[in-house]
JSON list of C-alpha atoms in Angstrom, two decimals:
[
{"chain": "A", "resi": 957, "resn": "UNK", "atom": "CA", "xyz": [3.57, -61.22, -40.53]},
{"chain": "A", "resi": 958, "resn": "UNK", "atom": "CA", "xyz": [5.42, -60.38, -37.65]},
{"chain": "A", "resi": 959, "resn": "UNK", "atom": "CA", "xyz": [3.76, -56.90, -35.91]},
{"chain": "A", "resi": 960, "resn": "UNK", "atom": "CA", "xyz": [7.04, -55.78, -34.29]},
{"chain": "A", "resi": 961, "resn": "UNK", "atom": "CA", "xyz": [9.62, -55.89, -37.35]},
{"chain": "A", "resi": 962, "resn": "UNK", "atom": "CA", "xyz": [7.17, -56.77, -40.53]},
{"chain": "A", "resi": 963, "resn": "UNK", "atom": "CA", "xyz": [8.64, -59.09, -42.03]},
{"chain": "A", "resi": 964, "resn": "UNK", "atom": "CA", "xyz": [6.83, -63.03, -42.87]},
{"chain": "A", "resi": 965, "resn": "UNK", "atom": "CA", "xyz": [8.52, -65.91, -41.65]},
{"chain": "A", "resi": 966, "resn": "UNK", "atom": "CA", "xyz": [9.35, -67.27, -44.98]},
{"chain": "A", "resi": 967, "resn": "UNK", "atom": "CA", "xyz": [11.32, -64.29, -46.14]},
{"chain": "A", "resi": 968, "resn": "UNK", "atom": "CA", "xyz": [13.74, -65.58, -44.35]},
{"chain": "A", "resi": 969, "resn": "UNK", "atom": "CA", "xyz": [15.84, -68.87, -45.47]},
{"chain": "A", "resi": 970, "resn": "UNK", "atom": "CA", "xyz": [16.02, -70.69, -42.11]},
{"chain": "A", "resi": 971, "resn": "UNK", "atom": "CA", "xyz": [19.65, -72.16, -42.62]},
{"chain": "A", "resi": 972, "resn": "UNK", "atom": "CA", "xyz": [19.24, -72.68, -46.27]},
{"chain": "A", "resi": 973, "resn": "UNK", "atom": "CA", "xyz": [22.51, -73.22, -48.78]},
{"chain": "A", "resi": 974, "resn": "UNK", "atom": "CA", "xyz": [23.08, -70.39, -50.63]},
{"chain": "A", "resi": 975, "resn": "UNK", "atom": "CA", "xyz": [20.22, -68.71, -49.74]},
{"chain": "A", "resi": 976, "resn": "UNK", "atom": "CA", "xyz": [20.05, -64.92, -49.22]},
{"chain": "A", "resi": 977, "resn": "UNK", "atom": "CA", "xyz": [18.18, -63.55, -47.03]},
{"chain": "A", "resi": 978, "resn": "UNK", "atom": "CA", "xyz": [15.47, -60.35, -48.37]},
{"chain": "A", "resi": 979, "resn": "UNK", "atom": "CA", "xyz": [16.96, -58.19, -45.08]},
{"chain": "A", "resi": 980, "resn": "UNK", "atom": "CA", "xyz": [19.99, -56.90, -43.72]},
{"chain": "A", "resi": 981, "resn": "UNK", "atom": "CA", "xyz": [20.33, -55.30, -40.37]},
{"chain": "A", "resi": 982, "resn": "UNK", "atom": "CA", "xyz": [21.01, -52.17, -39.84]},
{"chain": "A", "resi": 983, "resn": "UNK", "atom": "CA", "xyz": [22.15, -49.89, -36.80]},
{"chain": "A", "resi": 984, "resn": "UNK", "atom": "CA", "xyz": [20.92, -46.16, -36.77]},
{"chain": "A", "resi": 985, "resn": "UNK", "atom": "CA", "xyz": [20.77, -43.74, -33.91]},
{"chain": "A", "resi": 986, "resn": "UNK", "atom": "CA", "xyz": [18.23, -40.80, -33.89]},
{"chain": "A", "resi": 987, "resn": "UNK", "atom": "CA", "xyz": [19.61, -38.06, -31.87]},
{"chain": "A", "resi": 988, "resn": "UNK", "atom": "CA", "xyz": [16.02, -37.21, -31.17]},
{"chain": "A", "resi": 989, "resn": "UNK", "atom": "CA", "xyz": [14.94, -40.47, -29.55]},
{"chain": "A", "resi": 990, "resn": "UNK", "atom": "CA", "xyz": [18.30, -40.35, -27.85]},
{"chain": "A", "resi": 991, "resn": "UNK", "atom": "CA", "xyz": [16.99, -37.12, -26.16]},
{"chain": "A", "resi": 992, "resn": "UNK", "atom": "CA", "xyz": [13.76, -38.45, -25.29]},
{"chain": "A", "resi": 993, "resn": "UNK", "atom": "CA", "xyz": [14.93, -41.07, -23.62]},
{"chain": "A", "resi": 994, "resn": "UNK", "atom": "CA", "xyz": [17.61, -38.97, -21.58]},
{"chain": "A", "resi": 995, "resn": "UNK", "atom": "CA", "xyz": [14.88, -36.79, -20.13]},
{"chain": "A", "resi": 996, "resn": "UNK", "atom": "CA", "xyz": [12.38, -39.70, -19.51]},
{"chain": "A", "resi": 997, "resn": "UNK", "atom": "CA", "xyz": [15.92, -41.27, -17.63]},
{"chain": "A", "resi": 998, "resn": "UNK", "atom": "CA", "xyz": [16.16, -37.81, -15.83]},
{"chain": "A", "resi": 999, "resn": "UNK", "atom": "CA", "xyz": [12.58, -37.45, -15.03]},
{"chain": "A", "resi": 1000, "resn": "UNK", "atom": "CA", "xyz": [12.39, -40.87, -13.52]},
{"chain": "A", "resi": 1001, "resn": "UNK", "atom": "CA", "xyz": [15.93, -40.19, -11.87]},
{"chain": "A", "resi": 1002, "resn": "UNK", "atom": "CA", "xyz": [16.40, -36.77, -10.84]},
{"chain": "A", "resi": 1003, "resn": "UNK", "atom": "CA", "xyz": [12.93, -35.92, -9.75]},
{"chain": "A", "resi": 1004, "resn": "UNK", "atom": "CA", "xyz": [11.77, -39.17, -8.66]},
{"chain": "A", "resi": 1005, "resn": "UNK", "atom": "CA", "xyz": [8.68, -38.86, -11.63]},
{"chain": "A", "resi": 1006, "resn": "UNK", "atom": "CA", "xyz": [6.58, -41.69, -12.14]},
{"chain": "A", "resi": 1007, "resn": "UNK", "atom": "CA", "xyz": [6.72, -42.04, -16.37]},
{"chain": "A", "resi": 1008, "resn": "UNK", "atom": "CA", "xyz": [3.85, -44.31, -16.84]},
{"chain": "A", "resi": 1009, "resn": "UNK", "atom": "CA", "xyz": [1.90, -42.28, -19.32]},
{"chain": "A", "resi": 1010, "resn": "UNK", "atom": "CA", "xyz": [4.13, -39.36, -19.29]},
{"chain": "A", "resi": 1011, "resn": "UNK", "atom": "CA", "xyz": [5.17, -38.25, -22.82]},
{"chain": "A", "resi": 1012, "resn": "UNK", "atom": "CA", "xyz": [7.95, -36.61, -23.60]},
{"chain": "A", "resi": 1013, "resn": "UNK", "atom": "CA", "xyz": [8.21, -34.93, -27.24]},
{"chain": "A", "resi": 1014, "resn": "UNK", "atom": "CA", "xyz": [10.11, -32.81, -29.32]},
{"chain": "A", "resi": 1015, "resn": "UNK", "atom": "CA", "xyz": [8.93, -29.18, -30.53]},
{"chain": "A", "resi": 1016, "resn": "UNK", "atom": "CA", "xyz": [10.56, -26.73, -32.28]},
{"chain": "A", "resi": 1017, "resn": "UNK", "atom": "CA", "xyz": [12.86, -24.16, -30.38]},
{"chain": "A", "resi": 1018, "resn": "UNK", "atom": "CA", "xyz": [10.76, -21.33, -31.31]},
{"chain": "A", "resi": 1019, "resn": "UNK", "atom": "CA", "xyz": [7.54, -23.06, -30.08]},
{"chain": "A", "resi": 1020, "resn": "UNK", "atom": "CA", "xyz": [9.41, -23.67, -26.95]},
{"chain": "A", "resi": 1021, "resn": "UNK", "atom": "CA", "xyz": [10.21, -19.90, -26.47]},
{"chain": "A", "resi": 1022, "resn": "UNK", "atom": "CA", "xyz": [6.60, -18.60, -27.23]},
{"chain": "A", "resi": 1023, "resn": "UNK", "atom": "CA", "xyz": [5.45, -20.92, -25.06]},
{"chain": "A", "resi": 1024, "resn": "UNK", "atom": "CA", "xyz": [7.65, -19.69, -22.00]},
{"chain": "A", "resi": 1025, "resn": "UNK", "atom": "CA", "xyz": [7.05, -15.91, -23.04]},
{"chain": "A", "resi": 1026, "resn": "UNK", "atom": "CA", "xyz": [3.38, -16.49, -22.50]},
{"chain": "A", "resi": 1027, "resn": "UNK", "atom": "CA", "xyz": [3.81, -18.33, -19.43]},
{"chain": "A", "resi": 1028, "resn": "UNK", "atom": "CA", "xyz": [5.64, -15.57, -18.17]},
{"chain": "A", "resi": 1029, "resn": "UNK", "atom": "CA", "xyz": [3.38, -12.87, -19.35]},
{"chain": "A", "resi": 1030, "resn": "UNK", "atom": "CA", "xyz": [0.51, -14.63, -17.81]},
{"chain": "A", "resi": 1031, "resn": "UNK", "atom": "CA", "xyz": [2.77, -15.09, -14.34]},
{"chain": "A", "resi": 1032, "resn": "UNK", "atom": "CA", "xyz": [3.11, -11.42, -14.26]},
{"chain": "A", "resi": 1033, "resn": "UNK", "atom": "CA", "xyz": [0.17, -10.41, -15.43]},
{"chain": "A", "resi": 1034, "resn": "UNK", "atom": "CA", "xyz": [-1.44, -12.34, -12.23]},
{"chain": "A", "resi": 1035, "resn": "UNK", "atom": "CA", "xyz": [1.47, -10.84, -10.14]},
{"chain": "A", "resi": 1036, "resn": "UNK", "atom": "CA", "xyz": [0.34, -7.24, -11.05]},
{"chain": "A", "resi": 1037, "resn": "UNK", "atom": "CA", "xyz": [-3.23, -8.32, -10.75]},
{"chain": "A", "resi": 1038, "resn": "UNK", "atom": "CA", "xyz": [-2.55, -9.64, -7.06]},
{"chain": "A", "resi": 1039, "resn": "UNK", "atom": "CA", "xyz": [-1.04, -6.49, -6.22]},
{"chain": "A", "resi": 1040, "resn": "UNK", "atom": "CA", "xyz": [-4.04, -4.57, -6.55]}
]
């Protein structure tokens, strides 16, 4: 079995008459992969980031927002502490 695509080598009919074949391709674009792979472009790009071993991965919005309000919590927390 082949490990990239899964399939055996005799599902397929080789050039055979009248032969089907058991697959059919088929073209499908995630809008989520598309996204990942603009940022990894833009990281590699824009902010000259070296992406070996850098992940890039999709979380929900609200996730994304909780995360920033702590962040800045935190930030001004230390600001206020650093004032004193």
């Amino acid at each position: 079995m082949c490990p990239q695509c899964n399939t055996r080598y005799d599902d397929w009919d080789h050039g055979g008459e009248g032969e089907e074949d058991l697959y059919a391709v088929t073209v499908q674009r995630c809008v989520g992969c598309q996204v990942i792979a603009d940022k990894q472009d833009e990281l590699a790009r824009d902010k000259g980031i070296d992406n070996h071993g850098v992940k890039v991965a999709l979380i929900p919005a609200s996730a994304a927002a909780a995360i920033e309000a702590h962040r800045e919590a935190t930030r001004r927390r230390r600001n206020d502490e650093d004032d004193d």
